[in-house]
PDB file of C-alpha atoms in Angstrom:
ATOM      1  CA  UNK A   1      25.412  -2.751  16.977  1.00 84.00           C
ATOM      2  CA  UNK A   2      21.725  -1.926  17.527  1.00 95.00           C
ATOM      3  CA  UNK A   3      20.443  -4.999  15.609  1.00 97.00           C
ATOM      4  CA  UNK A   4      21.254  -8.655  16.313  1.00 98.00           C
ATOM      5  CA  UNK A   5      20.971 -11.307  13.384  1.00 98.00           C
ATOM      6  CA  UNK A   6      20.459 -14.939  14.337  1.00 97.00           C
ATOM      7  CA  UNK A   7      20.158 -17.624  11.756  1.00 97.00           C
ATOM      8  CA  UNK A   8      18.760 -20.995  12.723  1.00 95.00           C
ATOM      9  CA  UNK A   9      18.256 -23.248   9.933  1.00 95.00           C
ATOM     10  CA  UNK A  10      16.553 -21.511   7.174  1.00 98.00           C
ATOM     11  CA  UNK A  11      15.248 -18.730   9.090  1.00 98.00           C
ATOM     12  CA  UNK A  12      16.922 -15.493  10.155  1.00 98.00           C
ATOM     13  CA  UNK A  13      15.689 -13.443  13.092  1.00 98.00           C
ATOM     14  CA  UNK A  14      16.500  -9.571  13.139  1.00 98.00           C
ATOM     15  CA  UNK A  15      15.953  -8.241  16.481  1.00 98.00           C
ATOM     16  CA  UNK A  16      16.212  -4.593  17.315  1.00 98.00           C
ATOM     17  CA  UNK A  17      18.345  -4.578  20.610  1.00 98.00           C
ATOM     18  CA  UNK A  18      17.738  -1.139  22.325  1.00 97.00           C
ATOM     19  CA  UNK A  19      14.959  -2.284  24.772  1.00 97.00           C
ATOM     20  CA  UNK A  20      15.649   0.375  27.573  1.00 97.00           C
ATOM     21  CA  UNK A  21      14.717   3.085  24.605  1.00 96.00           C
ATOM     22  CA  UNK A  22      11.754   0.955  23.281  1.00 98.00           C
ATOM     23  CA  UNK A  23      14.040   0.499  20.062  1.00 97.00           C
ATOM     24  CA  UNK A  24      13.951   4.134  19.281  1.00 97.00           C
ATOM     25  CA  UNK A  25      15.698   4.845  16.052  1.00 96.00           C
ATOM     26  CA  UNK A  26      19.117   6.903  16.312  1.00 93.00           C
ATOM     27  CA  UNK A  27      21.642   6.885  13.583  1.00 91.00           C
ATOM     28  CA  UNK A  28      23.415   3.746  14.945  1.00 93.00           C
ATOM     29  CA  UNK A  29      20.016   1.796  14.641  1.00 95.00           C
ATOM     30  CA  UNK A  30      19.343   3.105  11.026  1.00 94.00           C
ATOM     31  CA  UNK A  31      22.905   1.792  10.276  1.00 93.00           C
ATOM     32  CA  UNK A  32      22.621  -1.395  11.917  1.00 96.00           C
ATOM     33  CA  UNK A  33      19.303  -2.286  10.358  1.00 97.00           C
ATOM     34  CA  UNK A  34      20.716  -1.375   6.865  1.00 95.00           C
ATOM     35  CA  UNK A  35      23.781  -3.716   7.673  1.00 96.00           C
ATOM     36  CA  UNK A  36      21.239  -6.488   8.286  1.00 97.00           C
ATOM     37  CA  UNK A  37      19.597  -5.917   5.185  1.00 96.00           C
ATOM     38  CA  UNK A  38      22.669  -5.973   3.089  1.00 95.00           C
ATOM     39  CA  UNK A  39      23.716  -9.313   4.999  1.00 96.00           C
ATOM     40  CA  UNK A  40      20.313 -11.020   4.315  1.00 97.00           C
ATOM     41  CA  UNK A  41      20.421 -10.185   0.594  1.00 95.00           C
ATOM     42  CA  UNK A  42      23.308 -12.515  -0.138  1.00 90.00           C
ATOM     43  CA  UNK A  43      22.214 -15.255   2.333  1.00 93.00           C
ATOM     44  CA  UNK A  44      21.387 -17.971   0.078  1.00 92.00           C
ATOM     45  CA  UNK A  45      20.388 -20.337   2.670  1.00 96.00           C
ATOM     46  CA  UNK A  46      17.859 -18.090   4.468  1.00 98.00           C
ATOM     47  CA  UNK A  47      14.384 -18.757   3.294  1.00 98.00           C
ATOM     48  CA  UNK A  48      12.337 -16.638   5.625  1.00 98.00           C
ATOM     49  CA  UNK A  49      13.281 -13.477   7.894  1.00 98.00           C
ATOM     50  CA  UNK A  50      11.364 -12.793  11.192  1.00 99.00           C
ATOM     51  CA  UNK A  51      11.708  -8.897  12.291  1.00 98.00           C
ATOM     52  CA  UNK A  52      11.063  -8.054  16.005  1.00 98.00           C
ATOM     53  CA  UNK A  53      11.954  -5.834  18.818  1.00 98.00           C
ATOM     54  CA  UNK A  54      13.537  -6.769  22.114  1.00 98.00           C
ATOM     55  CA  UNK A  55      11.831  -5.733  25.284  1.00 98.00           C
ATOM     56  CA  UNK A  56       8.524  -3.853  25.870  1.00 98.00           C
ATOM     57  CA  UNK A  57       8.062  -2.445  22.222  1.00 98.00           C
ATOM     58  CA  UNK A  58       8.914  -3.351  18.340  1.00 98.00           C
ATOM     59  CA  UNK A  59      10.173   0.282  17.835  1.00 98.00           C
ATOM     60  CA  UNK A  60       8.769   3.683  19.204  1.00 98.00           C
ATOM     61  CA  UNK A  61      10.128   5.760  16.322  1.00 96.00           C
ATOM     62  CA  UNK A  62      12.722   8.328  15.828  1.00 93.00           C
ATOM     63  CA  UNK A  63      14.946   9.444  18.868  1.00 93.00           C
ATOM     64  CA  UNK A  64      15.009  13.148  18.500  1.00 86.00           C
ATOM     65  CA  UNK A  65      17.300  13.998  21.325  1.00 88.00           C
ATOM     66  CA  UNK A  66      19.785  11.364  20.034  1.00 86.00           C
ATOM     67  CA  UNK A  67      19.936  12.806  16.757  1.00 75.00           C
ATOM     68  CA  UNK A  68      20.386  16.367  18.004  1.00 78.00           C
ATOM     69  CA  UNK A  69      23.157  15.267  20.561  1.00 84.00           C
ATOM     70  CA  UNK A  70      25.144  13.355  17.664  1.00 80.00           C
ATOM     71  CA  UNK A  71      25.119  16.376  15.479  1.00 76.00           C
ATOM     72  CA  UNK A  72      25.395  14.046  12.364  1.00 74.00           C
ATOM     73  CA  UNK A  73      24.756  16.011   9.128  1.00 70.00           C
ATOM     74  CA  UNK A  74      21.160  15.286   7.939  1.00 71.00           C
ATOM     75  CA  UNK A  75      22.420  14.741   4.201  1.00 72.00           C
ATOM     76  CA  UNK A  76      23.857  11.369   5.514  1.00 76.00           C
ATOM     77  CA  UNK A  77      20.104  10.287   6.118  1.00 77.00           C
ATOM     78  CA  UNK A  78      18.817  11.837   2.981  1.00 76.00           C
ATOM     79  CA  UNK A  79      21.518  10.827   0.303  1.00 76.00           C
ATOM     80  CA  UNK A  80      20.359   7.941  -2.045  1.00 74.00           C
ATOM     81  CA  UNK A  81      21.777   4.878  -0.637  1.00 68.00           C
ATOM     82  CA  UNK A  82      23.860   2.144  -2.333  1.00 72.00           C
ATOM     83  CA  UNK A  83      22.952   3.291  -5.775  1.00 70.00           C
ATOM     84  CA  UNK A  84      19.348   2.386  -5.185  1.00 84.00           C
ATOM     85  CA  UNK A  85      15.931   4.596  -5.248  1.00 90.00           C
ATOM     86  CA  UNK A  86      15.816   4.825  -1.331  1.00 93.00           C
ATOM     87  CA  UNK A  87      17.942   7.154   1.167  1.00 92.00           C
ATOM     88  CA  UNK A  88      18.953   5.496   4.369  1.00 91.00           C
ATOM     89  CA  UNK A  89      15.997   6.386   6.265  1.00 91.00           C
ATOM     90  CA  UNK A  90      13.760   4.901   3.571  1.00 95.00           C
ATOM     91  CA  UNK A  91      15.865   1.878   3.066  1.00 95.00           C
ATOM     92  CA  UNK A  92      15.174   0.287   6.584  1.00 96.00           C
ATOM     93  CA  UNK A  93      11.469   0.295   5.567  1.00 97.00           C
ATOM     94  CA  UNK A  94      11.547  -0.318   1.894  1.00 96.00           C
ATOM     95  CA  UNK A  95      14.471  -2.636   1.946  1.00 96.00           C
ATOM     96  CA  UNK A  96      12.498  -5.523   3.520  1.00 98.00           C
ATOM     97  CA  UNK A  97      10.186  -5.420   0.238  1.00 96.00           C
ATOM     98  CA  UNK A  98      13.395  -5.709  -1.743  1.00 95.00           C
ATOM     99  CA  UNK A  99      14.793  -8.727   0.004  1.00 97.00           C
ATOM    100  CA  UNK A 100      14.303 -11.928  -2.101  1.00 97.00           C
ATOM    101  CA  UNK A 101      12.841 -13.754   0.860  1.00 98.00           C
ATOM    102  CA  UNK A 102       9.609 -13.324   2.750  1.00 98.00           C
ATOM    103  CA  UNK A 103       9.795 -11.124   5.853  1.00 98.00           C
ATOM    104  CA  UNK A 104       7.387 -11.430   8.867  1.00 99.00           C
ATOM    105  CA  UNK A 105       7.164  -8.678  11.518  1.00 99.00           C
ATOM    106  CA  UNK A 106       6.156  -9.613  15.047  1.00 99.00           C
ATOM    107  CA  UNK A 107       4.733  -6.258  16.553  1.00 99.00           C
ATOM    108  CA  UNK A 108       4.059  -5.733  20.141  1.00 98.00           C
ATOM    109  CA  UNK A 109       4.088  -2.684  22.376  1.00 98.00           C
ATOM    110  CA  UNK A 110       4.589   0.768  20.812  1.00 98.00           C
ATOM    111  CA  UNK A 111       5.223   0.811  17.012  1.00 98.00           C
ATOM    112  CA  UNK A 112       5.256   4.535  16.262  1.00 98.00           C
ATOM    113  CA  UNK A 113       6.383   6.737  13.451  1.00 97.00           C
ATOM    114  CA  UNK A 114       9.410   5.407  11.891  1.00 97.00           C
ATOM    115  CA  UNK A 115       8.860   2.191  13.805  1.00 98.00           C
ATOM    116  CA  UNK A 116       5.311   1.715  12.213  1.00 98.00           C
ATOM    117  CA  UNK A 117       6.925   2.426   8.603  1.00 98.00           C
ATOM    118  CA  UNK A 118       9.616  -0.303   9.289  1.00 98.00           C
ATOM    119  CA  UNK A 119       6.840  -2.635  10.218  1.00 98.00           C
ATOM    120  CA  UNK A 120       4.830  -1.670   7.232  1.00 98.00           C
ATOM    121  CA  UNK A 121       7.838  -2.682   4.825  1.00 97.00           C
ATOM    122  CA  UNK A 122       7.437  -6.330   5.840  1.00 98.00           C
ATOM    123  CA  UNK A 123       5.396  -8.760   3.852  1.00 98.00           C
ATOM    124  CA  UNK A 124       3.221  -9.951   6.686  1.00 98.00           C
ATOM    125  CA  UNK A 125       2.555  -8.439  10.197  1.00 98.00           C
ATOM    126  CA  UNK A 126       1.480 -10.460  13.070  1.00 98.00           C
ATOM    127  CA  UNK A 127       0.480  -8.012  15.867  1.00 98.00           C
ATOM    128  CA  UNK A 128      -0.459  -8.181  19.532  1.00 98.00           C
ATOM    129  CA  UNK A 129      -4.017  -7.091  20.056  1.00 98.00           C
ATOM    130  CA  UNK A 130      -2.966  -4.496  22.521  1.00 98.00           C
ATOM    131  CA  UNK A 131       0.002  -2.900  20.273  1.00 98.00           C
ATOM    132  CA  UNK A 132      -0.082   0.842  19.889  1.00 98.00           C
ATOM    133  CA  UNK A 133       0.407   1.908  16.238  1.00 98.00           C
ATOM    134  CA  UNK A 134       0.705   5.273  14.695  1.00 98.00           C
ATOM    135  CA  UNK A 135       1.944   6.911  11.768  1.00 98.00           C
ATOM    136  CA  UNK A 136       2.928   9.809  14.048  1.00 97.00           C
ATOM    137  CA  UNK A 137       4.924  12.252  12.023  1.00 96.00           C
ATOM    138  CA  UNK A 138       2.435  14.983  11.265  1.00 97.00           C
ATOM    139  CA  UNK A 139       2.113  15.423  15.156  1.00 97.00           C
ATOM    140  CA  UNK A 140       5.925  16.282  15.213  1.00 94.00           C
ATOM    141  CA  UNK A 141       5.521  18.650  12.164  1.00 95.00           C
ATOM    142  CA  UNK A 142       6.912  16.308   9.687  1.00 94.00           C
ATOM    143  CA  UNK A 143       5.721  14.019   6.868  1.00 95.00           C
ATOM    144  CA  UNK A 144       6.073  10.333   6.946  1.00 96.00           C
ATOM    145  CA  UNK A 145       9.020   9.820   4.695  1.00 94.00           C
ATOM    146  CA  UNK A 146      10.463   6.309   5.271  1.00 95.00           C
ATOM    147  CA  UNK A 147       8.878   4.558   2.386  1.00 95.00           C
ATOM    148  CA  UNK A 148       5.195   5.119   3.365  1.00 96.00           C
ATOM    149  CA  UNK A 149       4.142   5.818  -0.302  1.00 95.00           C
ATOM    150  CA  UNK A 150       5.502   2.067  -1.077  1.00 93.00           C
ATOM    151  CA  UNK A 151       3.676   0.267   1.637  1.00 96.00           C
ATOM    152  CA  UNK A 152       0.510   1.995   3.336  1.00 97.00           C
ATOM    153  CA  UNK A 153      -1.695   2.391  -0.021  1.00 93.00           C
ATOM    154  CA  UNK A 154      -1.216  -1.166  -0.504  1.00 93.00           C
ATOM    155  CA  UNK A 155      -2.675  -2.345   2.663  1.00 96.00           C
ATOM    156  CA  UNK A 156      -5.732  -0.038   3.452  1.00 97.00           C
ATOM    157  CA  UNK A 157      -8.185   1.986   1.714  1.00 96.00           C
ATOM    158  CA  UNK A 158      -6.761   5.417   0.300  1.00 96.00           C
ATOM    159  CA  UNK A 159      -8.938   7.373   2.396  1.00 97.00           C
ATOM    160  CA  UNK A 160      -8.109   5.538   5.702  1.00 98.00           C
ATOM    161  CA  UNK A 161      -4.434   5.986   4.544  1.00 98.00           C
ATOM    162  CA  UNK A 162      -4.965   9.559   4.437  1.00 98.00           C
ATOM    163  CA  UNK A 163      -6.836   9.580   7.841  1.00 98.00           C
ATOM    164  CA  UNK A 164      -4.108   7.801   9.546  1.00 98.00           C
ATOM    165  CA  UNK A 165      -1.478  10.017   8.286  1.00 98.00           C
ATOM    166  CA  UNK A 166      -3.373  13.394   8.672  1.00 98.00           C
ATOM    167  CA  UNK A 167      -4.590  12.786  12.335  1.00 98.00           C
ATOM    168  CA  UNK A 168      -1.460  10.771  13.366  1.00 98.00           C
ATOM    169  CA  UNK A 169      -3.833   8.860  15.669  1.00 98.00           C
ATOM    170  CA  UNK A 170      -2.942   5.760  17.543  1.00 98.00           C
ATOM    171  CA  UNK A 171      -4.743   2.635  16.544  1.00 98.00           C
ATOM    172  CA  UNK A 172      -4.673  -0.615  18.621  1.00 98.00           C
ATOM    173  CA  UNK A 173      -3.664  -4.047  17.229  1.00 98.00           C
ATOM    174  CA  UNK A 174      -7.113  -5.060  17.008  1.00 98.00           C
ATOM    175  CA  UNK A 175      -8.212  -1.901  14.965  1.00 98.00           C
ATOM    176  CA  UNK A 176      -5.064  -2.561  12.839  1.00 98.00           C
ATOM    177  CA  UNK A 177      -6.521  -5.909  12.001  1.00 98.00           C
ATOM    178  CA  UNK A 178      -9.884  -4.577  11.157  1.00 98.00           C
ATOM    179  CA  UNK A 179      -8.434  -1.902   8.692  1.00 98.00           C
ATOM    180  CA  UNK A 180      -5.686  -3.823   7.099  1.00 97.00           C
ATOM    181  CA  UNK A 181      -2.538  -2.557   8.785  1.00 97.00           C
ATOM    182  CA  UNK A 182      -2.039  -6.044  10.496  1.00 98.00           C
ATOM    183  CA  UNK A 183      -2.313  -9.303   8.622  1.00 98.00           C
ATOM    184  CA  UNK A 184      -3.451 -10.937  11.756  1.00 98.00           C
ATOM    185  CA  UNK A 185      -3.481 -10.998  15.586  1.00 98.00           C
ATOM    186  CA  UNK A 186      -1.767 -13.087  18.173  1.00 98.00           C
ATOM    187  CA  UNK A 187      -1.386 -12.739  21.829  1.00 98.00           C
ATOM    188  CA  UNK A 188       2.153 -14.125  21.381  1.00 98.00           C
ATOM    189  CA  UNK A 189       3.224 -12.550  18.020  1.00 98.00           C
ATOM    190  CA  UNK A 190       6.812 -13.658  17.863  1.00 98.00           C
ATOM    191  CA  UNK A 191       5.864 -17.332  18.354  1.00 98.00           C
ATOM    192  CA  UNK A 192       3.342 -17.090  15.748  1.00 98.00           C
ATOM    193  CA  UNK A 193       5.772 -15.466  13.378  1.00 98.00           C
ATOM    194  CA  UNK A 194       8.368 -18.096  14.089  1.00 98.00           C
ATOM    195  CA  UNK A 195       5.651 -20.832  13.313  1.00 98.00           C
ATOM    196  CA  UNK A 196       4.631 -19.123  10.262  1.00 98.00           C
ATOM    197  CA  UNK A 197       8.353 -18.808   9.207  1.00 98.00           C
ATOM    198  CA  UNK A 198       8.784 -22.527   9.693  1.00 98.00           C
ATOM    199  CA  UNK A 199       5.721 -23.282   7.564  1.00 98.00           C
ATOM    200  CA  UNK A 200       7.142 -21.021   4.653  1.00 98.00           C
ATOM    201  CA  UNK A 201      10.662 -22.305   5.150  1.00 98.00           C
ATOM    202  CA  UNK A 202       9.392 -25.918   4.501  1.00 98.00           C
ATOM    203  CA  UNK A 203       8.091 -24.893   0.790  1.00 98.00           C
ATOM    204  CA  UNK A 204      10.503 -24.518  -2.103  1.00 97.00           C
ATOM    205  CA  UNK A 205      12.819 -21.418  -1.646  1.00 97.00           C
ATOM    206  CA  UNK A 206      12.805 -20.903  -5.405  1.00 97.00           C
ATOM    207  CA  UNK A 207       9.029 -20.826  -5.539  1.00 97.00           C
ATOM    208  CA  UNK A 208       8.734 -18.576  -2.524  1.00 98.00           C
ATOM    209  CA  UNK A 209      11.283 -16.049  -3.662  1.00 97.00           C
ATOM    210  CA  UNK A 210       9.831 -15.898  -7.225  1.00 97.00           C
ATOM    211  CA  UNK A 211       6.357 -15.559  -6.028  1.00 98.00           C
ATOM    212  CA  UNK A 212       7.302 -12.631  -3.858  1.00 97.00           C
ATOM    213  CA  UNK A 213       9.296 -11.048  -6.610  1.00 97.00           C
ATOM    214  CA  UNK A 214       6.264 -11.469  -8.922  1.00 97.00           C
ATOM    215  CA  UNK A 215       3.981  -9.852  -6.550  1.00 96.00           C
ATOM    216  CA  UNK A 216       6.325  -6.921  -5.869  1.00 94.00           C
ATOM    217  CA  UNK A 217       7.281  -6.019  -9.455  1.00 94.00           C
ATOM    218  CA  UNK A 218       3.576  -6.931 -10.806  1.00 94.00           C
ATOM    219  CA  UNK A 219       1.907  -4.509  -8.406  1.00 88.00           C
ATOM    220  CA  UNK A 220       0.457  -1.305  -9.986  1.00 87.00           C
ATOM    221  CA  UNK A 221       1.805  -2.144 -13.624  1.00 93.00           C
ATOM    222  CA  UNK A 222      -0.239  -2.626 -16.574  1.00 96.00           C
ATOM    223  CA  UNK A 223      -1.817  -6.024 -17.479  1.00 96.00           C
ATOM    224  CA  UNK A 224       0.386  -6.576 -20.106  1.00 96.00           C
ATOM    225  CA  UNK A 225       3.533  -6.219 -17.926  1.00 95.00           C
ATOM    226  CA  UNK A 226       2.171  -8.113 -14.984  1.00 96.00           C
ATOM    227  CA  UNK A 227       0.889 -11.164 -17.104  1.00 96.00           C
ATOM    228  CA  UNK A 228       4.106 -11.225 -19.020  1.00 97.00           C
ATOM    229  CA  UNK A 229       5.952 -11.402 -15.606  1.00 95.00           C
ATOM    230  CA  UNK A 230       3.734 -14.397 -14.717  1.00 95.00           C
TER     231      UNK A 230
END
């Protein structure tokens, strides 16, 4: 498996385990991230998830050579997954938003392309000041299609979202915090994410799950609908 899931008390850590490739996304990584999501959906004792990458980077994005070498049909990636609205490529980003418990991403090193979209799917991002983040797809002749429409416009001004996508430029962790991509900065993002997870895990799990669900479902609906949800 490309992903390890370790549960300590009420906190689950999901760790991408392809450090020699900066956790680049091959088909096995997509599958193992989705398996982690499916497992956590039913983990009643888990109150918080910490998502991070082993080695020098969070995730360096799509591993093009691996996909070409494997020869897997592209429709495996693009078919709707598990009866939900997302395909497999989108699910590994959007799926964190649909988990019942809060998800904290600890971001360091390279966080590029699909890796950036995975991080954007988390509820909170704690980022190293020197991290390198890029919504890189247009530089490769692609569009960002891993749930970007469900994450980026919530976090930054719409014109900034467009600029980041259309230029595919790199931003540092420090700039990411300035524009809203990062929740906050820390020189040791994993330790900070673990500390925040313990803080949240000490609260009522019913309250935190229902508060997340309220904010997810209440975003971008009418006042009548969101106030009724409250």
